[in-house]
Tab-separated table of C-alpha atoms in Angstrom:
chain	number	residue	atom	x	y	z
A	11	GLU	CA	-3.887	-8.039	18.766
A	12	ALA	CA	-1.975	-4.796	17.921
A	13	GLY	CA	-1.554	-3.276	14.801
A	14	VAL	CA	1.450	-2.162	12.899
A	15	VAL	CA	2.755	0.843	14.772
A	16	GLN	CA	4.561	3.866	13.662
A	17	SER	CA	6.095	6.562	15.053
A	18	PRO	CA	5.895	9.987	14.930
A	19	ARG	CA	2.638	10.638	13.117
A	20	TYR	CA	3.368	13.669	11.608
A	21	LYS	CA	7.091	15.494	11.297
A	22	ILE	CA	7.705	18.521	10.105
A	23	ILE	CA	11.458	19.298	9.205
A	24	GLU	CA	13.717	22.158	7.262
A	25	LYS	CA	15.269	20.630	4.069
A	26	LYS	CA	18.592	19.582	4.733
A	27	GLN	CA	17.818	18.123	8.415
A	28	PRO	CA	17.869	14.218	9.159
A	29	VAL	CA	14.591	12.554	9.636
A	30	ALA	CA	14.033	9.006	11.113
A	31	PHE	CA	10.943	6.951	11.042
A	32	TRP	CA	10.071	3.473	13.634
A	33	CYS	CA	8.094	1.048	12.628
A	34	ASN	CA	7.014	-1.848	15.253
A	35	PRO	CA	5.519	-4.862	12.856
A	36	ILE	CA	2.547	-6.931	14.253
A	37	SER	CA	4.372	-9.684	16.716
A	38	GLY	CA	5.624	-12.580	15.248
A	39	HIS	CA	5.442	-11.277	11.398
A	40	ASN	CA	8.470	-12.095	9.607
A	41	THR	CA	8.627	-9.557	6.718
A	42	LEU	CA	8.544	-5.924	6.943
A	43	TYR	CA	7.705	-3.652	4.045
A	44	TRP	CA	8.637	0.376	3.912
A	45	TYR	CA	6.543	2.461	1.245
A	46	LEU	CA	6.541	5.655	0.399
A	47	GLN	CA	3.129	7.328	-0.552
A	48	ASN	CA	2.769	10.659	-2.579
A	49	LEU	CA	-0.370	12.548	-2.264
A	50	GLY	CA	-3.344	11.195	-4.868
A	51	GLN	CA	-1.102	8.120	-5.390
A	52	GLY	CA	-0.692	4.664	-4.483
A	53	PRO	CA	2.369	3.145	-2.237
A	54	GLU	CA	5.492	2.723	-3.758
A	55	LEU	CA	7.669	-0.118	-2.233
A	56	LEU	CA	11.510	1.202	-0.672
A	57	ILE	CA	12.804	-2.014	0.958
A	58	ARG	CA	11.255	-5.432	1.763
A	59	TYR	CA	12.712	-7.335	4.637
A	60	GLU	CA	12.585	-10.705	5.625
A	61	ASN	CA	13.767	-11.254	9.120
A	62	GLU	CA	16.584	-9.156	9.525
A	63	GLU	CA	17.701	-9.112	5.816
A	64	ALA	CA	16.911	-6.853	3.158
A	65	VAL	CA	15.836	-8.608	0.085
A	66	ASP	CA	14.824	-5.874	-1.819
A	67	ASP	CA	15.990	-2.282	-1.530
A	68	SER	CA	16.032	-1.406	-5.170
A	69	GLN	CA	13.814	1.434	-5.262
A	70	LEU	CA	15.396	2.901	-1.714
A	71	PRO	CA	17.410	5.489	-2.593
A	72	LYS	CA	20.847	5.400	-1.018
A	73	ASP	CA	22.541	8.219	-1.637
A	74	ARG	CA	20.195	9.808	1.277
A	75	PHE	CA	17.724	7.054	2.618
A	76	SER	CA	18.815	4.131	4.851
A	77	ALA	CA	17.166	1.534	6.607
A	78	GLU	CA	17.713	-1.167	9.114
A	79	ARG	CA	16.043	-3.921	10.739
A	80	LEU	CA	18.088	-4.933	13.936
A	81	LYS	CA	16.873	-8.512	15.295
A	82	GLY	CA	14.435	-8.991	12.930
A	83	VAL	CA	11.604	-7.035	14.676
A	84	ASP	CA	10.998	-3.314	14.643
A	85	SER	CA	12.523	-1.153	12.153
A	86	THR	CA	13.932	2.399	11.535
A	87	LEU	CA	14.009	4.366	7.908
A	88	LYS	CA	16.042	7.374	7.756
A	89	ILE	CA	16.658	10.364	5.455
A	90	GLN	CA	19.868	12.518	5.847
A	91	PRO	CA	19.597	15.073	4.251
A	92	ALA	CA	16.048	15.627	3.433
A	93	GLU	CA	14.957	17.440	0.557
A	94	LEU	CA	11.540	19.302	-0.678
A	95	GLY	CA	10.630	16.278	-2.589
A	96	ASP	CA	10.741	13.789	0.400
A	97	SER	CA	7.537	15.167	1.635
A	98	ALA	CA	5.115	12.473	1.624
A	99	VAL	CA	3.714	9.571	3.642
A	100	TYR	CA	6.063	6.963	4.823
A	101	LEU	CA	3.913	3.918	5.192
A	102	CYS	CA	5.296	0.278	6.996
A	103	ALA	CA	3.519	-3.051	6.551
A	104	SER	CA	4.273	-6.333	7.767
A	105	SER	CA	3.433	-10.058	6.765
A	106	LEU	CA	3.218	-13.047	8.666
A	107	GLY	CA	5.070	-15.220	5.975
A	108	PHE	CA	7.735	-14.871	3.299
A	109	GLY	CA	7.001	-13.581	-0.213
A	110	ILE	CA	4.691	-10.697	-1.729
A	111	ARG	CA	1.597	-13.233	-1.731
A	112	GLU	CA	1.200	-12.700	1.873
A	113	THR	CA	-1.645	-10.527	3.078
A	114	GLN	CA	0.273	-7.223	4.076
A	115	TYR	CA	-1.120	-5.175	7.326
A	116	PHE	CA	-0.149	-1.751	7.113
A	117	GLY	CA	0.560	1.101	9.734
A	118	PRO	CA	-1.118	4.362	9.494
A	119	GLY	CA	2.124	5.877	8.317
A	120	THR	CA	4.215	8.846	9.384
A	121	ARG	CA	3.498	11.957	7.074
A	122	LEU	CA	6.580	14.138	6.486
A	123	LEU	CA	6.689	17.808	5.651
A	124	VAL	CA	10.075	19.212	4.305
A	125	LEU	CA	9.931	23.028	4.396
B	18	SER	CA	6.339	2.660	-10.857
B	19	GLN	CA	2.910	1.912	-10.658
B	20	GLN	CA	1.609	-0.745	-12.345
B	21	GLY	CA	-2.107	-0.626	-12.114
B	22	GLU	CA	-4.519	2.312	-13.238
B	23	GLU	CA	-8.178	2.836	-11.572
B	24	ASP	CA	-11.013	4.454	-13.048
B	25	PRO	CA	-12.839	6.525	-12.219
B	26	GLN	CA	-10.140	8.669	-10.099
B	27	ALA	CA	-12.910	9.930	-7.933
B	28	LEU	CA	-16.595	8.653	-7.695
B	29	SER	CA	-19.674	10.483	-5.660
B	30	ILE	CA	-22.795	8.257	-4.783
B	31	GLN	CA	-25.667	8.075	-2.242
B	32	GLU	CA	-25.795	5.875	0.462
B	33	GLY	CA	-27.430	2.326	-0.824
B	34	GLU	CA	-26.278	2.827	-4.242
B	35	ASN	CA	-23.405	0.240	-5.435
B	36	ALA	CA	-20.073	1.348	-6.423
B	37	THR	CA	-17.880	0.114	-9.590
B	38	MET	CA	-14.263	0.850	-9.497
B	39	ASN	CA	-11.898	-0.495	-12.790
B	40	CYS	CA	-8.326	-1.290	-12.601
B	41	SER	CA	-6.179	-1.890	-15.692
B	42	TYR	CA	-2.623	-3.237	-15.704
B	43	LYS	CA	-0.020	-3.842	-18.168
B	44	THR	CA	1.911	-7.142	-17.795
B	45	SER	CA	1.070	-10.769	-16.729
B	46	ILE	CA	0.228	-11.070	-12.917
B	47	ASN	CA	-0.244	-14.182	-10.489
B	48	ASN	CA	-2.873	-12.504	-8.556
B	49	LEU	CA	-4.463	-8.979	-8.170
B	50	GLN	CA	-5.317	-7.306	-4.762
B	51	TRP	CA	-7.573	-4.793	-3.532
B	52	TYR	CA	-6.942	-2.608	-0.513
B	53	ARG	CA	-8.950	0.184	1.139
B	54	GLN	CA	-7.020	3.310	2.634
B	55	ASN	CA	-9.458	5.585	4.853
B	56	SER	CA	-8.270	9.486	4.672
B	57	GLY	CA	-4.769	9.745	7.389
B	58	ARG	CA	-4.567	5.839	7.719
B	59	GLY	CA	-3.046	2.649	6.421
B	60	LEU	CA	-4.330	0.566	3.946
B	61	VAL	CA	-6.179	-2.399	4.574
B	62	HIS	CA	-6.668	-5.646	2.531
B	63	LEU	CA	-10.048	-6.398	1.270
B	64	ILE	CA	-9.735	-9.256	-1.179
B	65	LEU	CA	-7.174	-11.419	-3.328
B	66	ILE	CA	-8.304	-12.828	-6.550
B	67	ARG	CA	-5.618	-15.265	-8.550
B	68	SER	CA	-5.100	-14.944	-12.340
B	69	ASN	CA	-7.007	-18.007	-12.520
B	70	GLU	CA	-10.355	-16.880	-11.235
B	71	ARG	CA	-12.634	-14.714	-12.678
B	72	GLU	CA	-14.922	-13.638	-9.899
B	73	LYS	CA	-14.859	-13.689	-6.307
B	74	HIS	CA	-17.146	-12.611	-3.210
B	75	SER	CA	-16.435	-10.976	0.079
B	76	GLY	CA	-19.507	-10.048	1.887
B	77	ARG	CA	-20.634	-6.842	0.050
B	78	LEU	CA	-17.756	-6.732	-2.235
B	79	ARG	CA	-17.307	-8.288	-5.794
B	80	VAL	CA	-14.312	-8.781	-7.884
B	81	THR	CA	-13.843	-9.930	-11.282
B	82	LEU	CA	-10.670	-10.339	-13.184
B	83	ASP	CA	-10.226	-10.252	-16.963
B	84	THR	CA	-6.710	-11.307	-17.622
B	85	SER	CA	-7.453	-10.995	-21.570
B	86	LYS	CA	-8.278	-7.599	-20.960
B	87	LYS	CA	-5.602	-7.122	-18.084
B	88	SER	CA	-8.722	-5.436	-15.809
B	89	SER	CA	-10.498	-6.046	-12.923
B	90	SER	CA	-13.485	-4.400	-11.328
B	91	LEU	CA	-14.529	-4.198	-7.594
B	92	LEU	CA	-18.118	-3.560	-6.851
B	93	ILE	CA	-19.329	-2.712	-3.741
B	94	THR	CA	-23.132	-3.382	-3.307
B	95	ALA	CA	-25.647	-1.271	-1.036
B	96	SER	CA	-22.805	1.270	-0.101
B	97	ARG	CA	-22.479	2.937	3.640
B	98	ALA	CA	-20.983	6.316	4.586
B	99	ALA	CA	-18.481	4.357	6.224
B	100	ASP	CA	-17.349	3.104	2.813
B	101	THR	CA	-16.120	6.375	1.961
B	102	ALA	CA	-12.172	5.627	0.881
B	103	SER	CA	-9.840	5.454	-1.663
B	104	TYR	CA	-9.480	1.975	-3.103
B	105	PHE	CA	-6.209	0.872	-4.664
B	106	CYS	CA	-5.788	-2.203	-6.690
B	107	ALA	CA	-2.216	-4.254	-6.342
B	108	THR	CA	-0.962	-6.318	-8.889
B	109	ASP	CA	1.664	-9.498	-8.142
B	110	GLU	CA	3.330	-9.210	-11.335
B	111	THR	CA	4.754	-12.801	-12.688
B	112	GLY	CA	8.473	-12.515	-12.396
B	113	ALA	CA	8.589	-9.833	-9.979
B	114	ASN	CA	9.046	-9.670	-6.368
B	115	ASN	CA	7.054	-6.373	-5.307
B	116	LEU	CA	3.350	-5.590	-5.348
B	117	PHE	CA	2.270	-2.571	-7.711
B	118	PHE	CA	-0.165	-0.388	-6.568
B	119	GLY	CA	-2.409	1.610	-8.838
B	120	THR	CA	-3.005	5.225	-8.520
B	121	GLY	CA	-6.301	4.667	-6.485
B	122	THR	CA	-10.035	5.499	-6.623
B	123	ARG	CA	-11.427	8.211	-4.222
B	124	LEU	CA	-15.109	7.216	-3.195
B	125	THR	CA	-17.474	9.288	-1.391
B	126	VAL	CA	-20.867	7.758	-0.175
B	127	ILE	CA	-23.191	10.531	0.878
B	128	PRO	CA	-25.771	9.698	3.583
């Protein structure tokens, strides 16, 4: 069974440029999560989708970040414009059922460097 | 924000020794989970312990939970070089809908 797929794995951009990350969850998983992980820290939730509905986006900086999960399968996370402080690893995870008590399966992440 | 704090931040041991990592948290929880993250990879779920459980085993892993002290420990017995990774606790806080991850313990097992 394929795991959570993320692309690109690495991205280097200049500040003020836009950037987008893509995630394909495990087939059949209903819940999808985007996390931000700073160096030496644990992941912090940005947004959680149940099917195509964003059920928790309270930690998403909505002035520059946006996300979508059309058709309730794969998802994109966008930053526009990127700032130096956005340099981090962006992790996508999915779980079979709904709610946070389901085991989450993580992708390898996209490492973003903003210059 | 992050709920848990792992201790120590870094741990280096010889292969075959046991490794113990601790996690402290601040509020009441439904359960606590431990994850492993290899360098440059995503997190892998290891074990979940519910708030009404005190100890749980899975292979070479042993997790304890003390809700009165708001702390948990992860013990890895007979460590192997392949156990080298960062280990995170994550709390399912009562009344919240998020998992809150700690800051992690970086374990190095020397062959």
